DNA sequence: CCTGATCCTGACCGTTTGGTCAATATTCCG
DNA sequence: CGGAATATTGACCAAACGGTCAGGATCAGG
């Protein structure tokens, strides 16, 4: 997807755009779009505010670029479900992958959570387009497995919602989780075991 | 909990404070704390900005009052679990109650979602205190049921997390849900059936 | 009907914030 | 080296925002 028509980026451009997106992820995921300021982003990136705006014309543009950059990575695990694999293994693997992403990339998780809470003003086209297609493809696979009797029959899209909501819960509502569990526990490790058990019971034919 | 020492409220105070909280719920749930402005709240309440600040000294105070007012209602369903009832019925009833609250009070759901995403700056004492106690009480009941073999054994706190995350998902991420499901479907009705099935399979001993 | 308390508002203030711009520094390349 | 392209910044601006305040309107009780 590297732009062929646009002029190639200099090393400096590459580096600074990256620094800015880095800083923007920090700021946006912590405070939401409106809560984050360009100054915060600039500081986190180690650049001056006008310099940040030299690379991205506006706060909106930074946000959009960040979402676009991260969306692919965020949806990747679902596309790695292997239609040829063992159904239960594949679904449990997906759950596990999603949960680990919540643990390892909580800022990205929060970024998308904010965006969708807000009504997804910068993601509408993707939500209605690409995302739906990706889900549809997965749904086809799931339904085939159910038809073949290799997976218990459940509404596949709601199955996916359940996976999204529960795995992201550990990242987005981490504070609540920690408050309820108390100290000295590993929320994600425990959650992983719980979810494994849950989906095994739900999906074993 | 009605304050006995404070002077009683006049009708006007009662009405206007209520209007303001009403408007604040609208504004905060749509845009988050930083995204909402006092002007928005005032407009939604049908009052002038200085008049809003006559009743609540600051934006922060409005937010705090709103959270405090709604928290009780938000946690009520869990306290209605009947320790003497049938275990599966009680849990499924709780799931159902939570889901209906998401459908009927999506603004409240989003309000809390924003707050917790933000790091719960106005709820820390509640998260560490009251909430944990309420959960602990429910956990005791759940564990007893599991000990008696009337409920399959799972980690009770993660069971609660799963209920929270999935039911709130339908309110907080409604846009995403609608985008994936397409039109002409009833997300909550379908979700209800899915969740009923899921928890039945998970919890039947 | 009077008076004090409550209620309400327009005008205003200081700060923050997104964004601009002219001027300067740095890099790139023939 | 030298000049053009690129990169960087301090100073600045207009709008938005949270909040204040003096004064006027309204209401409740005697």
XYZ file of C-alpha atoms (C1' of nucleotides) in Angstrom:
470
model
C 0.000 0.000 0.000
C 3.048 2.331 -0.197
C 2.008 5.288 -2.272
C 3.555 5.079 -5.698
C 2.413 8.438 -7.084
C 3.409 10.568 -4.108
C 6.976 11.803 -3.873
C 9.215 9.513 -1.876
C 9.810 10.436 1.744
C 13.133 11.632 2.985
C 14.713 9.959 5.966
C 13.762 12.937 8.090
C 10.156 12.814 6.982
C 9.970 9.128 7.703
C 11.481 9.509 11.128
C 9.477 12.542 12.213
C 6.146 11.330 10.929
C 6.784 8.209 12.900
C 7.702 10.130 16.033
C 4.540 12.170 15.708
C 2.315 9.130 15.313
C 4.067 7.600 18.288
C 3.357 10.669 20.397
C -0.168 10.937 19.069
C -0.930 7.373 20.100
C 0.254 8.210 23.590
C -1.850 11.354 23.801
C -5.014 10.207 22.058
C -5.204 6.879 23.863
C -4.822 8.565 27.232
C -7.184 11.480 26.746
C -9.307 10.886 23.681
C -9.326 13.078 20.612
C -10.612 16.238 22.226
C -8.650 15.717 25.389
C -5.341 15.422 23.604
C -3.579 18.598 22.504
C -1.098 19.152 19.728
C 1.313 20.426 22.325
C 1.111 17.104 24.146
C 1.744 15.242 20.944
C 4.653 17.500 20.074
C 6.192 17.076 23.497
C 5.790 13.310 23.399
C 7.378 13.296 19.966
C 10.180 15.624 21.001
C 9.279 18.214 18.373
C 7.901 21.721 18.397
C 4.231 22.300 17.750
C 4.679 24.132 14.436
C 6.980 21.382 13.310
C 4.330 18.796 14.043
C 1.927 20.815 11.930
C 4.519 20.953 9.207
C 4.205 17.207 8.760
C 0.497 16.858 9.410
C -1.695 19.781 8.462
C -4.058 19.432 11.403
C -4.873 17.521 14.542
C -7.572 15.741 12.603
C -5.093 14.604 10.012
C -2.798 13.138 12.654
C -5.696 11.266 14.157
C -6.842 9.934 10.836
C -3.363 8.835 9.842
C -2.930 7.097 13.173
C -6.191 5.186 12.898
C -5.477 4.193 9.331
C -1.996 3.003 10.211
C -3.124 0.913 13.150
C -6.361 -0.499 11.820
C -4.688 -3.098 9.689
C -2.652 -4.406 12.563
C -5.718 -4.354 14.751
C -7.759 -6.528 12.438
C -4.931 -8.859 11.468
C -5.642 -11.634 13.991
C -9.063 -12.341 12.526
C -7.632 -12.791 9.074
C -5.246 -15.389 10.374
C -8.025 -17.815 11.135
C -7.218 -20.802 8.962
C -10.269 -22.241 7.182
C -8.392 -25.531 6.870
C -7.489 -25.769 10.533
C -9.308 -27.371 13.418
C -12.357 -25.234 14.167
C -12.063 -25.075 17.919
C -8.308 -24.519 17.776
C -8.743 -21.712 15.314
C -11.347 -19.866 17.344
C -9.490 -20.348 20.612
C -6.323 -19.206 18.899
C -8.078 -16.087 17.733
C -9.358 -15.382 21.234
C -5.893 -15.836 22.600
C -4.329 -13.608 19.953
C -6.871 -10.885 20.613
C -6.329 -11.078 24.342
C -2.572 -10.824 23.969
C -3.022 -7.814 21.753
C -5.055 -6.172 24.472
C -2.247 -6.859 26.899
C 0.578 -5.793 24.633
C -1.115 -2.886 22.878
C -3.553 -1.355 25.347
C -3.053 2.114 23.893
C -4.187 0.980 20.495
C -7.182 -0.697 22.069
C -8.142 2.464 23.909
C -7.631 4.547 20.811
C -10.236 2.540 18.926
C -12.512 2.408 21.939
C -12.559 6.184 22.133
C -13.175 6.472 18.435
C -16.122 4.121 18.433
C -17.600 5.600 21.595
C -17.427 8.965 19.893
C -19.484 7.569 17.033
C -16.513 6.721 14.835
C -16.409 10.056 13.007
C -13.137 9.105 11.332
C -13.895 5.467 10.718
C -17.356 5.437 9.210
C -16.222 4.385 5.778
C -14.104 1.601 7.205
C -16.772 0.357 9.564
C -19.324 0.076 6.813
C -16.884 -1.202 4.238
C -13.708 -3.126 4.951
C -14.562 -4.236 8.443
C -17.850 -5.707 7.424
C -16.241 -7.628 4.595
C -13.574 -9.052 6.838
C -16.207 -10.137 9.320
C -18.353 -11.582 6.555
C -15.497 -13.712 5.312
C -14.904 -15.067 8.784
C -18.607 -15.671 9.225
C -18.641 -17.840 6.123
C -15.921 -20.020 7.566
C -17.626 -20.249 10.942
C -20.941 -21.184 9.377
C -19.365 -23.870 7.277
C -17.821 -25.356 10.396
C -21.192 -25.267 12.090
C -22.863 -26.869 9.078
C -20.311 -29.634 9.186
C -21.089 -30.185 12.842
C -17.572 -29.390 13.889
C -18.624 -26.333 15.888
C -21.737 -25.814 17.995
C -24.246 -23.586 16.259
C -24.314 -20.017 17.534
C -24.934 -16.715 15.826
C -21.478 -16.137 14.335
C -21.490 -12.339 14.375
C -22.472 -12.216 18.003
C -19.781 -14.757 18.711
C -17.315 -12.301 17.217
C -18.772 -9.425 19.230
C -18.346 -11.434 22.384
C -14.705 -12.067 21.599
C -14.060 -8.432 20.848
C -15.825 -7.135 23.905
C -14.293 -9.502 26.404
C -10.732 -9.304 25.180
C -10.781 -5.536 24.856
C -12.362 -5.230 28.271
C -9.053 -6.163 29.848
C -7.323 -3.285 28.095
C -9.980 -0.586 27.982
C -11.325 -1.042 31.489
C -8.088 -2.173 33.063
C -8.556 0.193 35.978
C -11.897 -1.302 36.844
C -10.570 -4.812 36.462
C -7.651 -4.099 38.779
C -9.891 -2.361 41.293
C -12.194 -5.364 41.499
C -9.520 -8.060 41.448
C -7.200 -6.389 43.926
C -3.434 -6.487 43.759
C -1.088 -9.337 43.110
C -3.107 -10.912 40.337
C -2.560 -11.242 36.628
C -5.831 -10.208 34.977
C -4.889 -11.274 31.477
C -3.532 -14.665 32.486
C -6.668 -15.415 34.489
C -8.860 -13.991 31.773
C -7.160 -16.182 29.219
C -7.964 -19.299 31.197
C -11.533 -18.171 31.740
C -12.107 -17.395 28.087
C -10.556 -20.653 26.977
C -12.939 -22.529 29.206
C -15.893 -20.400 28.144
C -15.452 -20.810 24.407
C -14.612 -24.470 24.720
C -17.922 -25.089 26.445
C -19.810 -22.837 24.090
C -18.431 -24.182 20.847
C -17.793 -27.848 21.433
C -20.499 -29.522 19.351
C -28.929 9.320 51.692
C -30.879 12.621 51.466
C -28.785 15.227 53.184
C -30.322 16.123 56.520
C -28.005 18.982 57.489
C -28.149 20.873 54.172
C -30.984 23.352 53.663
C -33.949 21.894 51.814
C -34.142 22.528 48.092
C -36.706 24.844 46.615
C -38.861 23.611 43.767
C -36.824 25.692 41.362
C -33.559 24.252 42.596
C -34.903 20.768 42.294
C -36.160 21.331 38.781
C -33.111 23.146 37.470
C -30.542 20.850 38.998
C -32.415 18.040 37.361
C -32.500 19.796 33.996
C -28.777 20.409 34.215
C -27.966 16.792 35.036
C -30.214 15.760 32.196
C -28.342 18.022 29.777
C -25.002 16.993 31.200
C -25.780 13.337 30.606
C -26.548 14.162 27.007
C -23.352 16.134 26.518
C -20.906 13.994 28.496
C -22.132 10.713 27.077
C -21.818 11.991 23.526
C -18.474 13.728 23.781
C -16.749 12.682 26.981
C -15.779 15.015 29.781
C -13.320 17.163 27.882
C -15.366 17.113 24.728
C -18.490 18.420 26.396
C -18.785 22.138 27.077
C -20.782 23.992 29.680
C -22.493 25.811 26.834
C -23.688 22.484 25.422
C -24.989 21.432 28.781
C -26.719 24.768 29.280
C -28.320 24.598 25.858
C -29.502 21.033 26.399
C -30.936 22.066 29.734
C -32.560 25.200 28.335
C -30.653 27.470 30.702
C -27.965 30.090 30.358
C -24.369 29.218 31.058
C -24.017 31.437 34.149
C -27.219 29.986 35.462
C -25.841 26.491 35.137
C -22.811 27.620 37.102
C -25.118 29.097 39.691
C -26.341 25.619 40.560
C -23.100 23.737 40.103
C -19.903 25.612 40.806
C -17.915 24.018 38.017
C -17.968 21.566 35.152
C -16.202 19.093 37.370
C -18.911 19.370 39.973
C -21.623 18.650 37.431
C -19.755 15.605 36.255
C -19.220 14.313 39.743
C -22.837 14.854 40.719
C -23.974 13.060 37.591
C -21.774 10.047 38.186
C -22.789 9.841 41.817
C -26.457 10.081 40.953
C -26.316 7.382 38.308
C -23.907 4.941 39.893
C -26.451 3.491 42.267
C -28.892 2.806 39.485
C -26.119 1.356 37.405
C -25.073 -1.172 40.006
C -28.577 -2.039 41.159
C -29.131 -5.126 38.970
C -26.261 -7.007 40.574
C -27.672 -6.449 44.038
C -30.935 -7.964 42.955
C -29.412 -11.377 42.549
C -31.312 -13.506 45.017
C -29.068 -15.859 47.011
C -32.123 -18.049 47.655
C -33.116 -18.295 44.002
C -32.192 -20.812 41.359
C -28.541 -20.189 40.458
C -28.866 -20.354 36.694
C -32.059 -18.309 36.698
C -30.449 -15.661 38.850
C -27.358 -15.288 36.681
C -29.335 -15.333 33.450
C -31.718 -12.807 34.953
C -28.808 -10.576 35.803
C -27.429 -10.852 32.286
C -30.796 -9.984 30.900
C -31.260 -7.034 33.231
C -27.842 -5.687 32.339
C -28.517 -6.064 28.643
C -31.817 -4.246 28.886
C -30.137 -1.451 30.761
C -27.676 -1.122 27.924
C -30.566 -0.861 25.523
C -32.638 1.535 27.574
C -29.864 3.649 29.040
C -27.074 3.750 26.481
C -26.083 7.260 27.500
C -25.452 6.167 31.049
C -23.442 3.243 29.772
C -21.292 5.500 27.618
C -20.845 7.946 30.455
C -19.257 5.285 32.619
C -17.298 3.883 29.721
C -15.701 7.268 29.104
C -14.964 7.701 32.755
C -13.234 4.361 33.107
C -11.342 4.756 29.832
C -10.092 8.073 31.138
C -8.720 6.309 34.186
C -11.742 6.989 36.378
C -10.440 10.253 37.858
C -13.797 10.877 39.527
C -14.542 7.325 40.541
C -11.368 6.065 42.132
C -12.756 5.958 45.649
C -15.856 4.131 44.447
C -13.951 1.658 42.316
C -11.664 0.718 45.174
C -14.407 0.824 47.778
C -18.077 0.272 47.208
C -17.832 -1.473 43.875
C -15.406 -4.027 45.132
C -17.590 -4.795 48.123
C -20.656 -5.248 45.987
C -18.753 -7.580 43.701
C -17.328 -9.449 46.670
C -20.792 -10.072 48.057
C -21.951 -11.450 44.749
C -18.830 -13.560 44.463
C -19.609 -15.191 47.798
C -23.025 -16.214 46.533
C -21.635 -17.490 43.249
C -18.950 -19.519 44.986
C -21.457 -21.078 47.328
C -23.544 -22.156 44.373
C -20.466 -23.630 42.754
C -19.506 -25.418 45.955
C -22.988 -26.904 46.095
C -22.575 -28.121 42.555
C -25.487 -26.073 41.317
C -23.333 -23.968 39.045
C -20.338 -24.997 36.965
C -17.099 -23.819 38.498
C -15.584 -20.777 36.830
C -13.622 -17.811 38.181
C -16.522 -15.718 39.507
C -14.971 -12.296 39.064
C -14.093 -12.987 35.466
C -17.603 -14.266 34.971
C -18.812 -10.868 36.133
C -16.354 -9.094 33.848
C -17.634 -11.090 30.929
C -21.211 -10.084 31.685
C -20.295 -6.447 32.029
C -18.214 -6.332 28.883
C -20.656 -8.130 26.626
C -23.783 -6.352 27.732
C -22.184 -2.932 27.630
C -20.709 -3.675 24.250
C -24.146 -3.344 22.713
C -24.503 0.160 24.099
C -20.984 1.540 23.979
C -20.024 0.193 20.572
C -23.460 0.311 19.050
C -22.145 1.946 15.901
C -19.733 -0.865 15.285
C -22.367 -3.464 16.020
C -24.774 -1.872 13.571
C -22.080 -1.502 10.947
C -21.231 -5.191 11.113
C -24.772 -6.532 11.392
C -26.246 -4.332 8.702
C -29.721 -2.878 8.795
C -33.013 -4.426 9.714
C -31.764 -6.375 12.678
C -32.311 -6.026 16.392
C -28.858 -6.258 17.973
C -30.060 -6.435 21.552
C -32.698 -9.076 20.900
C -30.202 -11.256 19.069
C -27.550 -10.544 21.665
C -29.946 -11.579 24.384
C -30.526 -14.947 22.792
C -26.831 -15.438 22.209
C -25.908 -14.572 25.772
C -28.629 -16.759 27.185
C -27.260 -19.689 25.230
C -23.686 -18.850 26.139
C -24.176 -18.612 29.886
C -26.444 -21.628 29.945
C -23.703 -23.724 28.381
C -21.000 -22.208 30.518
C -22.753 -22.478 33.862
C -24.846 -25.618 33.662
C -23.014 -28.009 36.003
C -47.100 45.614 49.613
C -42.668 45.421 51.256
C -38.260 43.247 51.884
C -34.927 39.987 51.942
C -33.544 35.819 49.725
C -33.295 33.465 45.692
C -32.736 33.321 40.813
C -30.985 34.868 36.379
C -28.225 37.255 32.805
C -25.093 40.146 29.749
C -20.768 41.491 29.673
C -16.387 40.389 30.671
C -11.750 37.984 31.790
C -7.747 34.923 31.565
C -6.288 30.749 29.650
C -5.979 27.152 26.451
C -5.934 25.562 21.985
C -5.707 24.755 16.930
C -3.469 26.805 13.527
C -0.515 30.497 10.673
C 3.567 32.809 9.058
C 7.703 34.995 8.168
C 12.251 34.232 9.135
C 16.027 31.196 10.073
C 18.558 26.891 10.076
C 19.766 22.632 7.956
C 20.197 19.311 4.443
C 20.734 17.813 -0.239
C 22.868 17.590 -4.483
C 24.967 19.267 -8.845
C 31.192 25.315 -2.663
C 26.704 27.283 -3.588
C 22.084 27.565 -4.126
C 17.653 25.325 -4.028
C 14.756 22.355 -1.401
C 13.622 20.985 2.990
C 13.148 21.487 7.920
C 12.445 24.206 12.188
C 11.030 27.763 15.206
C 9.372 31.954 17.919
C 5.941 34.991 17.720
C 1.473 35.585 16.872
C -3.776 35.148 16.006
C -8.677 34.087 16.472
C -11.849 31.174 18.482
C -13.425 28.401 22.217
C -13.776 27.601 26.815
C -14.248 27.660 32.003
C -15.419 30.753 35.088
C -16.560 35.581 37.428
C -19.317 39.490 38.681
C -22.288 43.314 39.269
C -26.723 44.231 38.787
C -31.455 43.286 37.675
C -35.650 40.137 37.852
C -38.475 37.110 40.474
C -40.299 34.893 44.321
C -41.568 33.761 49.219
C -43.082 35.190 53.622
C -44.582 38.637 56.889
